[in-house]
Short mmCIF file of C-alpha atoms in Angstrom, two decimals:
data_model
loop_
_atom_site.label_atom_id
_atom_site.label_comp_id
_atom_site.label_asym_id
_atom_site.label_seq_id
_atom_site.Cartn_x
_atom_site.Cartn_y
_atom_site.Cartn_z
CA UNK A 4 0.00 0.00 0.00
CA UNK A 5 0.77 3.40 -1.36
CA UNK A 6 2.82 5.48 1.87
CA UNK A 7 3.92 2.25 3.78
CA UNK A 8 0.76 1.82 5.42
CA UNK A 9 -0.70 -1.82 5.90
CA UNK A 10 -4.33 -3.18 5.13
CA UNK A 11 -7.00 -3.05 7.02
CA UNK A 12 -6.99 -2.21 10.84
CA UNK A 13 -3.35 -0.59 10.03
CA UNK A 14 -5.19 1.66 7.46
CA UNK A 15 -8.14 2.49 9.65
CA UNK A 16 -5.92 3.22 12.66
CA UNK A 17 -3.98 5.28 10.77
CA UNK A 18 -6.76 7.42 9.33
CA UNK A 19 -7.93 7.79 12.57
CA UNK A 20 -4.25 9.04 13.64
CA UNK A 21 -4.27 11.59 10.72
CA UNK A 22 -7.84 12.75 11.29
CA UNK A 23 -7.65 12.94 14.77
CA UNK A 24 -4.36 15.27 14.67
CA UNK A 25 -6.05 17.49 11.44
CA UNK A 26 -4.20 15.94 8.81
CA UNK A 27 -7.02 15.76 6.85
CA UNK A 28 -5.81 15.58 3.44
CA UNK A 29 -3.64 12.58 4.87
CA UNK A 30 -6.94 10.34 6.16
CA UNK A 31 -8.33 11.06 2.93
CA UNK A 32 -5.64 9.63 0.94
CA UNK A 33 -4.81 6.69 3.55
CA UNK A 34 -9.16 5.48 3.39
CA UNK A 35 -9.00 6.25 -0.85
CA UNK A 36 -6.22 4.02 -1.12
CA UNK A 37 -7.38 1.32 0.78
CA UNK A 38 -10.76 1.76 -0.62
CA UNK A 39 -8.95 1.49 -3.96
CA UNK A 40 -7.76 -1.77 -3.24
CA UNK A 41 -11.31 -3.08 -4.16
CA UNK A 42 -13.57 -6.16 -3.20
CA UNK A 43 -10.20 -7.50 -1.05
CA UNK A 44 -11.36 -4.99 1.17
CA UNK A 45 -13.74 -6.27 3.89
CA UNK A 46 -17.39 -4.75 3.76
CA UNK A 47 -17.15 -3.75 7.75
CA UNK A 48 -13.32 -1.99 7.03
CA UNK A 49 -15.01 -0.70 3.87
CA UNK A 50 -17.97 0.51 5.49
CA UNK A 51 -15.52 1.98 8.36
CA UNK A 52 -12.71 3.63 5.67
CA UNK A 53 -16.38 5.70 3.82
CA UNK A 54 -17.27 6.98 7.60
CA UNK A 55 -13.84 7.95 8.15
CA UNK A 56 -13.58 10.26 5.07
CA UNK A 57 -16.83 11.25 4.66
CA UNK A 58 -17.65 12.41 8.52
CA UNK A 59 -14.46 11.98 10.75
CA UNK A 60 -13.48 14.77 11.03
CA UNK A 61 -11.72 14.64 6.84
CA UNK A 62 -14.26 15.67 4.16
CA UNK A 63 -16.56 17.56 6.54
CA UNK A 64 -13.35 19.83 7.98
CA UNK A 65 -12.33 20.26 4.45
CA UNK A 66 -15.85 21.61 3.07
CA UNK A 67 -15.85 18.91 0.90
CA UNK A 68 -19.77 18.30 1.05
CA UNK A 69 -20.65 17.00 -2.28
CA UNK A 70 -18.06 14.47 -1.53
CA UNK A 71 -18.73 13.44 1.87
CA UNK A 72 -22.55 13.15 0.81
CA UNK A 73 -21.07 10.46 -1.91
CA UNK A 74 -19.24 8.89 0.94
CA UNK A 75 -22.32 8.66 3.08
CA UNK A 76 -24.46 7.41 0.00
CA UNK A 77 -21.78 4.53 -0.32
CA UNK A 78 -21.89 3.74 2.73
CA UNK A 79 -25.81 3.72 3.35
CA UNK A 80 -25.60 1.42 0.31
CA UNK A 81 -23.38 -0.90 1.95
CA UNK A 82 -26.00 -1.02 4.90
CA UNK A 83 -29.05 -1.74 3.04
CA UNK A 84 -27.24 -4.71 2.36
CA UNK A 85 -28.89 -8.20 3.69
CA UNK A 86 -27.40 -9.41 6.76
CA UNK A 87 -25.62 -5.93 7.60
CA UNK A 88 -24.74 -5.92 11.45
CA UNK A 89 -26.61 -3.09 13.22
CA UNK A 90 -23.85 -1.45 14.17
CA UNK A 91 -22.59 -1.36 10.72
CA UNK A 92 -26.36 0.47 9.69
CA UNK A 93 -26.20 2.60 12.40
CA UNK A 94 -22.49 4.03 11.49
CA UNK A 95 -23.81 4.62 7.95
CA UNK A 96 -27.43 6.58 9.36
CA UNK A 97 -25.06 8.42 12.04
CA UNK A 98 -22.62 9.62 8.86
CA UNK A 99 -25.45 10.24 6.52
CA UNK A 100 -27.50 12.33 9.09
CA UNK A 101 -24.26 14.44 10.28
CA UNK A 102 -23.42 14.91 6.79
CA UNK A 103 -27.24 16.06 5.84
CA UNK A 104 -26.96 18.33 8.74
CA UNK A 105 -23.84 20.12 7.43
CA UNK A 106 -25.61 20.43 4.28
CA UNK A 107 -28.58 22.34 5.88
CA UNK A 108 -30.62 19.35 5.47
CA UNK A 109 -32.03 19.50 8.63
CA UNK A 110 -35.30 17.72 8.96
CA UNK A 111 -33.75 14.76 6.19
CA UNK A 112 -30.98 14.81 8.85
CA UNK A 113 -33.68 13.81 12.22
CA UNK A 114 -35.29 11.28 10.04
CA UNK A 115 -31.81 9.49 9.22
CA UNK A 116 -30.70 9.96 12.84
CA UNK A 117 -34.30 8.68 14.31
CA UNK A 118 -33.64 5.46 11.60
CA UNK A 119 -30.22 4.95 13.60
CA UNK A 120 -31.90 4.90 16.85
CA UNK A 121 -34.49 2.71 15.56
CA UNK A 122 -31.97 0.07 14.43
CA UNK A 123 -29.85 0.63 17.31
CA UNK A 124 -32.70 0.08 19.85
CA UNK A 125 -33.68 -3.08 17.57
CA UNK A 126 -30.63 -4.41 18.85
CA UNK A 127 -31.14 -4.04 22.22
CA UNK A 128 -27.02 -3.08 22.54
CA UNK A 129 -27.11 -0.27 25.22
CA UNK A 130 -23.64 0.63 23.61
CA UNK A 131 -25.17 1.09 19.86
CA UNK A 132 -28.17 3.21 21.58
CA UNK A 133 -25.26 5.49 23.45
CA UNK A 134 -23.81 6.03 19.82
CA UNK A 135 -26.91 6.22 17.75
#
């Protein structure tokens, strides 16, 4: 992988790193590239590298809406999926709803986050609930 940085949980811990410490640009790059990588990547990393550009902290901080939305259309995509853990469709409702928000789509935003709670309480995971 492009920049030395492994697969996976590497990749994902290192976007995290980048966001987390502004370098923005840098968790962009390090979630394309492993998104790049295509179907060898994992639909939970995959749906964890879209969430990671699109909302944390990378495309939103940039002002890159129009791409983030992408990001968070990918991603809800992913979720619709059959079988999709709930805390996989919860992450993609969270990042679609805070991405809606920043677009001024505010009452599309409370239905996407009141879908996340819905799935999260589904679950009955008193974690997921915290998050959603």
């Amino acid at each position: 992988m492009a920049g030395g940085l492994g697969a996976g949980p590497d990749a994902i811990f290192a976007a995290r790193r980048l966001a987390s410490s502004g370098q923005h640009d840098g968790a962009i790059a390090c979630c394309s590239a492993q998104l790049d990588c295509g179907p060898s990547v994992d639909i939970g990393e995959r749906m964890v590298l879209l969430e990671l550009r699109a909302r944390a902290r990378s495309r939103v901080a940039l002002g890159q809406l129009a791409q983030a939305m992408r990001d968070a259309d990918a991603l809800q995509g992913l979720a619709h999926r059959r079988g999709c853990a709930p805390t996989l469709r919860v992450l993609a409702n969270i990042c679609a709803a805070t991405v809606q928000m920043r677009l001024g789509r505010n009452k599309l935003a409370l239905e996407t986050a009141r879908h996340a709670m819905g799935v999260a309480r589904k679950s009955r995971d008193a974690r997921l609930i915290a998050s959603a």
